[in-house]
Structures are given as C-alpha cells and as structure tokens.
Tab-separated table of C-alpha atoms and ligand atoms in Angstrom:
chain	number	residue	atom	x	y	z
A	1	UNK	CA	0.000	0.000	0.000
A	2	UNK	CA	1.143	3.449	-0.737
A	3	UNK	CA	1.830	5.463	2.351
A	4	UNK	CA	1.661	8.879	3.037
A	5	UNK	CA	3.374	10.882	5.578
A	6	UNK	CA	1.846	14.514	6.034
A	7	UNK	CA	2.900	14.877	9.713
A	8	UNK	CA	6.361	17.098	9.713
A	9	UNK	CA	5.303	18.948	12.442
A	10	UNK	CA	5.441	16.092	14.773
A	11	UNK	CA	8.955	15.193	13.342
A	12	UNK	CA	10.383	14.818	9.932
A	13	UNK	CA	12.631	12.208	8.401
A	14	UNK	CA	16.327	12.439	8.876
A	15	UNK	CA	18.283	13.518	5.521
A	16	UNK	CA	20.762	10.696	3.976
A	17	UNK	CA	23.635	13.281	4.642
A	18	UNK	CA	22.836	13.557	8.172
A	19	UNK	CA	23.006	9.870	8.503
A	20	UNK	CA	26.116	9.565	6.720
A	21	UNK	CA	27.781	12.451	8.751
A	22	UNK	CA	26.336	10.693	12.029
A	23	UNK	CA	27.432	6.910	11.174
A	24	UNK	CA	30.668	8.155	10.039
A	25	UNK	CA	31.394	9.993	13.843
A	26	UNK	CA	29.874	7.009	15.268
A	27	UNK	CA	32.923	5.038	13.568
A	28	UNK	CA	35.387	7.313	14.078
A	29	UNK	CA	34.557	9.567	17.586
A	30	UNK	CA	35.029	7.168	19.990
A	31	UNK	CA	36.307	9.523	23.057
A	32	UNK	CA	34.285	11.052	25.701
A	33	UNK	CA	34.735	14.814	24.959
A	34	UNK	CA	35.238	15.636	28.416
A	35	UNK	CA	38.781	13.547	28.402
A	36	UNK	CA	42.046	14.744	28.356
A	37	UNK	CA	43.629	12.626	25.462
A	38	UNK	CA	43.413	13.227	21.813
A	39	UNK	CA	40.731	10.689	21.108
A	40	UNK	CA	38.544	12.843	23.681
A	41	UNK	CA	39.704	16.012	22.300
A	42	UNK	CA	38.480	15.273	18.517
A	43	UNK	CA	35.224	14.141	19.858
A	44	UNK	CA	35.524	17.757	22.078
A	45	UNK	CA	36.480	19.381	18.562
A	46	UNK	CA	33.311	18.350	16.884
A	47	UNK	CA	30.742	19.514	19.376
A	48	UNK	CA	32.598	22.819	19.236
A	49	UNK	CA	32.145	22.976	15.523
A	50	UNK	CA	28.412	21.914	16.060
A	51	UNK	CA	27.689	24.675	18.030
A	52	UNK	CA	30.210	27.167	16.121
A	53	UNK	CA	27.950	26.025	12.949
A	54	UNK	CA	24.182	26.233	14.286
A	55	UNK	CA	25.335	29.616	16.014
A	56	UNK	CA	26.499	30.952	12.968
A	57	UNK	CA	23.332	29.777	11.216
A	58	UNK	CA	20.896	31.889	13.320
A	59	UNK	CA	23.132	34.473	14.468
A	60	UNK	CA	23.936	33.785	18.215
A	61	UNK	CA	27.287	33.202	19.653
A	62	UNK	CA	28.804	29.970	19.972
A	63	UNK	CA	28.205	30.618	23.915
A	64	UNK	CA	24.568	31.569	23.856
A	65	UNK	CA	24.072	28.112	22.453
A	66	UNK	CA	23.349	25.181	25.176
A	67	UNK	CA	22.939	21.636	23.706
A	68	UNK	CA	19.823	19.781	25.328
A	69	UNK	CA	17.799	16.196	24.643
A	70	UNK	CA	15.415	18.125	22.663
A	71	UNK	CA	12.676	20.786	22.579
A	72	UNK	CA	10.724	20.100	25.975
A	73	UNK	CA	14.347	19.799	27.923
A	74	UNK	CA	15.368	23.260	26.583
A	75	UNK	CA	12.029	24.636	27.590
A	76	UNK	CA	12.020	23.277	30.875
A	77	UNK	CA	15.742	24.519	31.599
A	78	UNK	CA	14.976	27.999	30.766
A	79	UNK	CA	11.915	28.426	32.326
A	80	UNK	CA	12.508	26.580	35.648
A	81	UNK	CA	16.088	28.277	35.727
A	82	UNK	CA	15.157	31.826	34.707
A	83	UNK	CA	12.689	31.465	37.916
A	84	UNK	CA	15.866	29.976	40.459
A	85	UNK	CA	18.150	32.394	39.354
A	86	UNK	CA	16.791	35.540	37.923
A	87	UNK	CA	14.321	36.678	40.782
A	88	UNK	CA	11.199	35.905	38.983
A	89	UNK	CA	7.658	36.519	40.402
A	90	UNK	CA	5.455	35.675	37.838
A	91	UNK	CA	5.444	34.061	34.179
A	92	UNK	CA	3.021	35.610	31.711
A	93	UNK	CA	2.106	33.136	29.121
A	94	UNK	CA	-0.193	31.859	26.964
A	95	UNK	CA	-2.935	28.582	26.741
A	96	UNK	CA	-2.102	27.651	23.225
A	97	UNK	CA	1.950	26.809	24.372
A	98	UNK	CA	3.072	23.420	24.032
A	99	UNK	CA	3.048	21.386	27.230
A	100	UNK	CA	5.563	21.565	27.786
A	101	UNK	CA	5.322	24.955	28.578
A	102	UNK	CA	2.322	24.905	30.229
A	103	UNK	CA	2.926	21.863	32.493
A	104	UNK	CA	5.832	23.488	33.592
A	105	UNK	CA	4.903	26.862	34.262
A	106	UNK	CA	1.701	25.187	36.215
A	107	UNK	CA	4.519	23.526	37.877
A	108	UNK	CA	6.071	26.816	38.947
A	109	UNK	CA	3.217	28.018	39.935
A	110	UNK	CA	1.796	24.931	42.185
A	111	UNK	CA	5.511	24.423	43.889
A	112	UNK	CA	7.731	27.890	43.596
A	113	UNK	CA	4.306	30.138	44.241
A	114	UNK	CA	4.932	31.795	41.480
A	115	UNK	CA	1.773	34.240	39.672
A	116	UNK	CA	0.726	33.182	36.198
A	117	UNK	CA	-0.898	35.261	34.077
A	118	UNK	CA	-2.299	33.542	30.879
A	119	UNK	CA	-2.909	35.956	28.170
A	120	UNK	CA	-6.144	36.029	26.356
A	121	UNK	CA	-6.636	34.671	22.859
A	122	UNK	CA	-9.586	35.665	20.169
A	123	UNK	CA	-11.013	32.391	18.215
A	124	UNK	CA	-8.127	33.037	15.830
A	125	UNK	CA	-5.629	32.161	17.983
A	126	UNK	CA	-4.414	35.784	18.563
A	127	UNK	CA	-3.077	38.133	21.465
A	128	UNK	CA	-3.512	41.569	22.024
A	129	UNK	CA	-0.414	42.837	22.749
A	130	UNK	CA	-1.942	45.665	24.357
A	131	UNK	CA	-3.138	43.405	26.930
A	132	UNK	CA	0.389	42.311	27.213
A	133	UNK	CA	1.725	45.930	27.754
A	134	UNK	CA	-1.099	46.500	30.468
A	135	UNK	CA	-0.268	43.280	32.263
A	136	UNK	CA	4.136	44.016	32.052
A	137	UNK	CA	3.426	47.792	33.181
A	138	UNK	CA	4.000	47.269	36.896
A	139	UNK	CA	7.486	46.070	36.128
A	140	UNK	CA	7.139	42.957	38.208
A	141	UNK	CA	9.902	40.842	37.616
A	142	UNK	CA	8.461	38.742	34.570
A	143	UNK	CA	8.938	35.753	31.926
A	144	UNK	CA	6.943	36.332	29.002
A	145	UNK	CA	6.489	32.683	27.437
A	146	UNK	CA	4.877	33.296	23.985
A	147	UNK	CA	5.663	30.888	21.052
A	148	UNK	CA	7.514	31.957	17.541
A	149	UNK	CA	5.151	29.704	15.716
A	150	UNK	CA	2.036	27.192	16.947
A	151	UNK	CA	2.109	23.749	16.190
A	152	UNK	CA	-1.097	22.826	15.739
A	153	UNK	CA	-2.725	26.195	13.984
A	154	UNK	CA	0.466	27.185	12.617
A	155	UNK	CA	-0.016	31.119	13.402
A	156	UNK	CA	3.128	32.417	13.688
A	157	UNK	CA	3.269	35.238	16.241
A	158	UNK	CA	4.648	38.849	15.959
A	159	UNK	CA	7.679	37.919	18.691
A	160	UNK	CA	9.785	41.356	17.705
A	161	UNK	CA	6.601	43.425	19.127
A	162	UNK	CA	6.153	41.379	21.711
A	163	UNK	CA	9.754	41.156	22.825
A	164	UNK	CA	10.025	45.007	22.670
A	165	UNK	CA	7.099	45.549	24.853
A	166	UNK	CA	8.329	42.917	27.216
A	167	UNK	CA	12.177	44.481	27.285
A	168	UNK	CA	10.392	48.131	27.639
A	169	UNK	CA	9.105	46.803	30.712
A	170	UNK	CA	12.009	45.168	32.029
A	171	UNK	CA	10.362	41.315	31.411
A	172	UNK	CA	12.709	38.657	29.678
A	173	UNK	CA	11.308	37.173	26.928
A	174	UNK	CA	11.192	33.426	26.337
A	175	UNK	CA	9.963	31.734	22.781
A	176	UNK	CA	9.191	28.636	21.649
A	177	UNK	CA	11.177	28.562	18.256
A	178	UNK	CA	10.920	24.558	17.546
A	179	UNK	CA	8.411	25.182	14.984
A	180	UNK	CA	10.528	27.504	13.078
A	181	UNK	CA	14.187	27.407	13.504
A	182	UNK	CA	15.809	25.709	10.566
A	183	UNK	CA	12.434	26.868	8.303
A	184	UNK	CA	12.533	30.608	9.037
A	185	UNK	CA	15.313	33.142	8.632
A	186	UNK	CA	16.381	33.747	12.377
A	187	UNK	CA	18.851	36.423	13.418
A	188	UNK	CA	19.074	35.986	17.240
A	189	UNK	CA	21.520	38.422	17.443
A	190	UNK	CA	18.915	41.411	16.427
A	191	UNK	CA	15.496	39.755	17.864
A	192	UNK	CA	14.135	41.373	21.522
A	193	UNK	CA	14.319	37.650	22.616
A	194	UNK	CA	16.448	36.230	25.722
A	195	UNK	CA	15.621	32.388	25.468
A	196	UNK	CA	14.727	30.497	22.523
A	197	UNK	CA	14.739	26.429	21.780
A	198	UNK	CA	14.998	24.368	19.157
A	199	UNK	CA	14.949	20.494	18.405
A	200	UNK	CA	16.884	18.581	15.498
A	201	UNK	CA	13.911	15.939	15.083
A	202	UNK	CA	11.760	18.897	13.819
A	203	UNK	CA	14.047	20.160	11.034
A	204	UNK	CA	15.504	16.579	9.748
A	205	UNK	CA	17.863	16.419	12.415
A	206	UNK	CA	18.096	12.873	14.933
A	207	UNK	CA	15.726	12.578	17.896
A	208	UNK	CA	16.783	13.117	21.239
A	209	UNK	CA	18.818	16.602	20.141
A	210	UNK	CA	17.972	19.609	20.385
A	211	UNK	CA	19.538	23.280	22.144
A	212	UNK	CA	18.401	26.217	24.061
A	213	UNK	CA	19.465	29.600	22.950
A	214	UNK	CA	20.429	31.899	26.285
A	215	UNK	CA	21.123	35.146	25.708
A	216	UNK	CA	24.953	35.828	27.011
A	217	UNK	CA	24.461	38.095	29.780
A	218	UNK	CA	21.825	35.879	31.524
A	219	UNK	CA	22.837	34.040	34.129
A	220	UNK	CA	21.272	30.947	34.816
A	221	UNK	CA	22.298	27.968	36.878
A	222	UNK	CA	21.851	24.153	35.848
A	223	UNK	CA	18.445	22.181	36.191
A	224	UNK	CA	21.281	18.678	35.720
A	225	UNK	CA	23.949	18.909	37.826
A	226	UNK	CA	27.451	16.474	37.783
A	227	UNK	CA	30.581	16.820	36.013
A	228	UNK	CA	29.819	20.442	34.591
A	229	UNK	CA	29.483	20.011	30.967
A	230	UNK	CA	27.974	22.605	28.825
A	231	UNK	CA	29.152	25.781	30.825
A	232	UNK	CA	28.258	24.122	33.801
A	233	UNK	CA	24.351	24.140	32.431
A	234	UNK	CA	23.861	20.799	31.684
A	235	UNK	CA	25.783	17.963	32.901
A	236	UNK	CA	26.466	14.936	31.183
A	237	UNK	CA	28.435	13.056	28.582
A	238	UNK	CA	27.690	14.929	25.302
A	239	UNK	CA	24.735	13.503	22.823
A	240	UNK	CA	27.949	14.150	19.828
A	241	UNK	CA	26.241	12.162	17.423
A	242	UNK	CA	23.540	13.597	17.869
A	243	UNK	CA	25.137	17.370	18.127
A	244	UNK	CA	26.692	16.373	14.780
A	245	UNK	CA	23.451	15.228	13.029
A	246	UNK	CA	21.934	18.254	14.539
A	247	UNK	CA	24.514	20.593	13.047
A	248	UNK	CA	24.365	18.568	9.386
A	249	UNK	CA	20.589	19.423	9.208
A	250	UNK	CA	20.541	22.534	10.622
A	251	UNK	CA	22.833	23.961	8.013
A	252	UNK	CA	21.207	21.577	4.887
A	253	UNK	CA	17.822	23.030	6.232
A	254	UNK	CA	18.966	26.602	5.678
A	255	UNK	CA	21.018	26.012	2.655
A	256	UNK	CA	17.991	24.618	0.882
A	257	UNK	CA	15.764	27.145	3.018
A	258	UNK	CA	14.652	29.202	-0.347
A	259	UNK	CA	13.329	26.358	-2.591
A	260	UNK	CA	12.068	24.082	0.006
A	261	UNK	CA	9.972	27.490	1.052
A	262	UNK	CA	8.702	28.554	-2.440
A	263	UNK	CA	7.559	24.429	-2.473
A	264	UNK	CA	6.304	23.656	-0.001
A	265	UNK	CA	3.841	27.134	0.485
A	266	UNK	CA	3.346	26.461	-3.457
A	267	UNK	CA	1.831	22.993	-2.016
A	268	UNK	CA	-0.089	24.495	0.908
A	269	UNK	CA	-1.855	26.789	-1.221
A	270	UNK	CA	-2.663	23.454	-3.475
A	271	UNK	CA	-4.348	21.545	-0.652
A	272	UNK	CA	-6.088	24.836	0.339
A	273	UNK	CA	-7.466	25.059	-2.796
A	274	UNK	CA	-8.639	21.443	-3.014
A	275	UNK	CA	-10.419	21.628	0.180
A	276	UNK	CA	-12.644	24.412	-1.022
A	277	UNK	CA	-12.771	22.624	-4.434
A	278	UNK	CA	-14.371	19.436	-2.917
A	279	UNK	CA	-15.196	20.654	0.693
A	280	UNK	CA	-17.099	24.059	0.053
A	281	UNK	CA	-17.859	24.046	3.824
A	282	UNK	CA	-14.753	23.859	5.112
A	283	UNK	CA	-12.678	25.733	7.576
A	284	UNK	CA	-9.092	26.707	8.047
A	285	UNK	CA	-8.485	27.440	11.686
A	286	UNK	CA	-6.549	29.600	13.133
A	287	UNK	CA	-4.641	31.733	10.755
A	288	UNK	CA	-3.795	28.441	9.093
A	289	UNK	CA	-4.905	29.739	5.574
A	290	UNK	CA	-3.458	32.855	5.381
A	291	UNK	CA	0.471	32.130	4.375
A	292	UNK	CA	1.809	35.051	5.977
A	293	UNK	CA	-0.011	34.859	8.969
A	294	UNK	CA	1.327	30.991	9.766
A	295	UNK	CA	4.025	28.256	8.928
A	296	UNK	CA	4.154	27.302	5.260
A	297	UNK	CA	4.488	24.140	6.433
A	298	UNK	CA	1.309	23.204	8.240
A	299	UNK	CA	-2.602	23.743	7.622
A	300	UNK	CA	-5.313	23.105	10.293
A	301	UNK	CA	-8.318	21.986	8.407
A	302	UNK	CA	-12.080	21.724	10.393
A	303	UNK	CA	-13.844	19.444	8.142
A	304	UNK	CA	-17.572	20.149	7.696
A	305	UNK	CA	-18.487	16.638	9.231
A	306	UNK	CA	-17.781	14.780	11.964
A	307	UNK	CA	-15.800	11.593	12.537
A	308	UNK	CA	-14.007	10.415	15.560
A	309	UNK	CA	-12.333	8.081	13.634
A	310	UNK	CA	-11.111	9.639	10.705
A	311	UNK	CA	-6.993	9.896	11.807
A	312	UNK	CA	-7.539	5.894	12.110
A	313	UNK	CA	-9.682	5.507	8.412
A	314	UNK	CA	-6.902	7.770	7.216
A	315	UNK	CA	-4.344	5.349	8.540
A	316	UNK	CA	-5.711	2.296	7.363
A	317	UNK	CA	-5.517	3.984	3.832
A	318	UNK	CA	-2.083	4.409	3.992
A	319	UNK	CA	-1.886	8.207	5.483
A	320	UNK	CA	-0.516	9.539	8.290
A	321	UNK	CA	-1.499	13.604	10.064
A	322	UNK	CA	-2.229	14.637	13.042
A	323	UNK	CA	-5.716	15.122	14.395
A	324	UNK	CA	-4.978	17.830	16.561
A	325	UNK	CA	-6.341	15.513	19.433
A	326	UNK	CA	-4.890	13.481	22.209
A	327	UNK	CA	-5.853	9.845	22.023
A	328	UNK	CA	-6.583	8.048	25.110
A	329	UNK	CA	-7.877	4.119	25.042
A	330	UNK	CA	-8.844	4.577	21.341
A	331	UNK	CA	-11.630	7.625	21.665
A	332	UNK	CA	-10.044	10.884	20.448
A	333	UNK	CA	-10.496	14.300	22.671
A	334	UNK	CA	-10.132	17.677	21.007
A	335	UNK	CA	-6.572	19.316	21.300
A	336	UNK	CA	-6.467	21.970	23.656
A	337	UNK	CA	-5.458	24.892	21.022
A	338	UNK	CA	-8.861	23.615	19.673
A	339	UNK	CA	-10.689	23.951	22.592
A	340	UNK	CA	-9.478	27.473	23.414
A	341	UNK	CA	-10.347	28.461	19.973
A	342	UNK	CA	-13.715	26.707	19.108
A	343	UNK	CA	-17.160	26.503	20.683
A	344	UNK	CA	-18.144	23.184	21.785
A	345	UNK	CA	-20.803	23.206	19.166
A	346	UNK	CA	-18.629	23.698	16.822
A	347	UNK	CA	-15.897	21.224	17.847
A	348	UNK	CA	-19.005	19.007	18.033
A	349	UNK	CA	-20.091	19.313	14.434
A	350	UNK	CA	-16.112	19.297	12.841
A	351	UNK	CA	-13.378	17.258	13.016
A	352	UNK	CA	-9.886	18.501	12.758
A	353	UNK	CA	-7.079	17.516	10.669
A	354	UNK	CA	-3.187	18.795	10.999
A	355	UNK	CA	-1.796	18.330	7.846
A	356	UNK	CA	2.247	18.847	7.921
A	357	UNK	CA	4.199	19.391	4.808
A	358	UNK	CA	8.195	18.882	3.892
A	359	UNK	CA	9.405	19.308	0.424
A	360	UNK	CA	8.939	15.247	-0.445
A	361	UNK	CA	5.563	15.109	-0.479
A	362	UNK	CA	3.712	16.246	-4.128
A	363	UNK	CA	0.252	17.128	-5.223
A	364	UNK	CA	-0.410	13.622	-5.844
A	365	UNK	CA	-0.318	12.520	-2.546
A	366	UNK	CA	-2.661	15.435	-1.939
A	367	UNK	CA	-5.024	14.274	-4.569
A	368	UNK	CA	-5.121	10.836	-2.848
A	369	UNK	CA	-6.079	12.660	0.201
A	370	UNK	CA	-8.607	14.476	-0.698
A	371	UNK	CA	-9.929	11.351	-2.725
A	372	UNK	CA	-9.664	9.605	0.553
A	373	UNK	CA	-11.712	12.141	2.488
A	374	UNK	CA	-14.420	11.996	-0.120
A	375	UNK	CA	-14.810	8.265	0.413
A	376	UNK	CA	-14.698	8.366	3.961
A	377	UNK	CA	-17.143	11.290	3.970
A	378	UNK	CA	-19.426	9.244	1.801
B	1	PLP	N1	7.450	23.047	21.381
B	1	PLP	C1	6.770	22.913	20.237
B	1	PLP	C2	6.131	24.119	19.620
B	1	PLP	C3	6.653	21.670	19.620
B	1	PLP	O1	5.962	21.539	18.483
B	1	PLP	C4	7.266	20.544	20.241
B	1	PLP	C5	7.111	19.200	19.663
B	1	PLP	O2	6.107	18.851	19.127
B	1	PLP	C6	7.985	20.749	21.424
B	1	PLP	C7	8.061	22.001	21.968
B	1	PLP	C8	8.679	19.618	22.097
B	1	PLP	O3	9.815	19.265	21.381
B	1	PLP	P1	10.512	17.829	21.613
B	1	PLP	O4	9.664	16.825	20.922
B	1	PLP	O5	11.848	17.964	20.965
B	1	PLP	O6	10.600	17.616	23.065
C-alpha cells in the first residue's frame, strides 16, 4: 500500500547526509569529549564545531548556544532556571503553548508560588499585545512565554513586538522557536528575545537533540547537575552524534531554506485550494490559511463533518497527520489549542485535521487525500 506521511510537524525524516555524517562519527569519535587525550579532544572538537555552525546559522554566539535532549528539555531549563536564578515573580504566558510549557509553568506556579498570568486569545488564535503591555506595566519581575510559531494552527506570532514591549518593561522574553528554527530566517543576534529552543527531530535532524538559545548576559544555573558540561548548564556526557546530526541538518535546512519554502507554500496553497474545491464548507483554523499569517508548512483543516475516527480511516488507507487531538484508550479528545479556539458546538459538528508538509511530499499525494476524504465522507 502506498503510504503517506503529512505529519512534519510532529517530526520529519532524517536527511541521507545527516546519517552519513552521524554513522561516520559514530565510527570514528570514539572519546568522551570531556577527556584529556586526543581521542577525547576530537570528539571535544566536533561539538565545538556543532555549536560554532548552528550559532552561525541563526546568528547567536557559539556561547549563547546550550545543547539539550530536545525541545521540551530546553524549555524546561529555561523556564525553571530563569525562575531559580533571575528573581522571577510571575510568568506571563499563553494557553495555546506546548506542554511543555504549560505543564511546567503550572509547575512553577503549584511548587515555587509563582503568579501566572495567561494571556487572552480571540477564536483566531491571537493576542492583544496591548493586553500584554497593560499586564508588564507594573514592572514585576516577569517571563513572558509566547511561542515563535504554533504547532497545531500554525499562526506564527509577531515575537519582535512582543519582545520590545516585554524588554520596555524590564520582562525577559522566552519563545518557543521549535516550529521555526531551521524553516525561518532567524537572526538571534537582532530579535528582543532572551531564550529560545529548538529540536533537530523537527528540522531533519536525529531525535533526542535539540539546544536552548540563552542570551549571554543571563545568568542561569543548571536544572542537571554532575561533572559540569555545557558551561556548567547541563551535565552529562555529550549527545555528539547527535550534536553532529543536529549541526548537518541545521545547516542543509537553511542552505535549501529558499526552494524548500517557495515548495512547499506552493503545495499548501494546493491543498487549500482542493479543500474548497471538494469541501465548500470547510474551515481553516486559526490563521492556518493565510500564508503570511502561519508556517508554510502546516494547515489546520475543520472538516464540515464529523468523525471520531477519521486519523484511524486515514491510517488504514495508507496516510498519516495529526488530528490535533490526544488519544486516550482509542476515543479521540479535542486538542487543547482547539478547545481554546472553538465553541463546543462547533468542535461538536467538525473534526480537525493537521496536515504537515516537507518538500517530499507532491500534489499527488494530496489528490489521494482528498480522494480519501471523499470516500470516507461518503
Ligand atoms: N514546542 C513545540 C512548539 C513543539 O511543536 C514541540 C514538539 O512537538 C515541542 C516544543 C517539544 O519538542 P521535543 O519533541 O523535541 O521535546
């Protein structure tokens, strides 16, 4: 059976040369980087280059640049560090982060009494930074939490306001870059931002990578403590092949950055336009359809019917997306984003799909899902 794979937002496949570059290290880095002799030192020598590389890439310095397990370790360190060590009282955040966000800041707020504030959003998906500028104006000492881009609606957020109204008021600002970094232009060096992440697995990179971006003169103490790896940040014998592999696709990702972009939106717009070819009723949500509202690479489709099932009919013809929903014992629930952006009636009368794009999948295999929807909707 042909199978489709329209789910890059919940990880993508790793390129060939990343494989090679990894297998090769594998056969030929065989010290621990934190020893002495040359064997440890070459191993040493590569991570360097890894981080000199992805630095370089988004415009940080090769300090700012802390290598992690992957996107939800790199959110977690920031956040539960910037509240140890830089005198935070409150976090101001958002109910459309990832969890890993929002799990932790709950956690902060349950065990280090600290205030959240969770900012409103419109059925869109939006803030109003206003709001945010009302909330920051008694200079509290503050960690703004609002993602670069969402990954289930794909709205990608306006961080260079938000990070100026948050350093007007004397707030850091922490975002969520995994959706973007290695998709997106990033210049770290000129964004308003203090702490950013990013995870290889989400831009053709290995799983179980990933760094947090910390802006130099923030100070912040390690969450894993031992032998003092990784400035003394995060201990623990380096992932290398994995900081390799992460450094391969980071700088394939922007080298093809361009072409893959004109592609992949060109496709986008495609499947838009077949869902209102052959689904008159349907619905983008978020700012999903609008291309320069939200990622090129992902569109959140509300179908006019409703089907519980539909991610496992999809499956069983061949194709695999997200349904924006948590499964638990086989019934699906509606994703949180969803439910903080749709009524109940209408999350009652729709289902959602997530579709995720990467420059290997062709207007065939969107044909053949759109065919697919039309028999399953039959
Ligand atoms: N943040 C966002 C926006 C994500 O989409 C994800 C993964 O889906 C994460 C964080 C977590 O990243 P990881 O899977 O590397 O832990």
């Amino acid at each position: 059976m042909k199978k489709i794979y329209l789910d890059h937002a919940a990880t993508t496949f790793i390129y060939d040369e990343v494989i090679q570059a990894m297998t090769d290290a594998m056969k030929e880095q065989i010290g621990n980087p934190s020893s002495v002799h040359s064997f440890g030192q070459e191993a040493k020598a590569s991570i360097e280059n890894a981080r000199k590389s992805i630095a370089k890439l988004i415009n940080a310095h090769s300090s700012e640049i802390i290598f992690t397990s992957c996107g939800t370790e790199s959110n977690n360190l920031i956040i539960r560090s910037s509240i140890d060590n830089l005198g935070i009282k409150r976090i101001v955040t958002s109910a459309l982060e990832h969890k890993c966000v929002l799990e932790t800041t709950l956690d902060m707020m349950m065990n280090k009494s600290i205030e959240v504030q969770i900012l409103k959003n419109n059925e869109k998906g939006e803030f109003s930074l206003e709001e945010l500028e009302t909330l920051l104006k008694d200079e509290k000492p503050t960690l703004v939490s609002i993602m670069h881009a969402n990954n289930e609606l794909g709205n990608i957020n306006d961080i260079i306001s938000i990070g100026n109204i948050c350093h007007k008021y004397n707030a850091y600002y922490h975002t969520d870059t995994v959706q973007t970094i290695g998709h997106y232009p990033i210049n770290l060096n000129e964004l308003p931002i203090d702490f950013a992440s990013s995870s290889a697995h989400k831009f053709h990179g290995p799983k179980g990578a990933g760094f947090a971006y910390i802006k130099k003169q923030t100070k912040l103490k390690a969450k894993i403590t031992g032998g003092g790896q990784e400035r003394n940040l995060r201990s623990g014998t380096e992932n290398v092949y994995g900081i390799i592999g992460m450094a391969k696709a980071l700088e394939l990702s922007y080298q093809n950055l361009e072409q893959d972009q004109n592609y992949i939106s060109d496709l986008k717009q495609y499947t838009i336009n077949q869902f209102k070819k052959h689904f008159p009723e349907v619905i983008f949500n978020g700012n999903s359809a609008d291309l320069n509202k939200s990622l090129y690479t992902l569109l959140n489709v509300f179908l006019p019917f409703k089907n519980d099932m539909i991610g496992f009919q999809l499956d069983l013809k061949g194709i695999a997306l997200s349904q924006g929903s948590a499964c638990s014992s086989g019934a699906t629930k509606p994703s949180i984003v969803l439910q903080k952006t749709k009524t109940n009636e209408e999350l009652n009368q729709h289902s959602a799909l997530r579709i995720s794009f990467s420059h290997l999948n062709t207007k065939e295999e969107i044909d053949y899902l759109i065919t697919s929807l039309l028999e399953i909707a039959n």
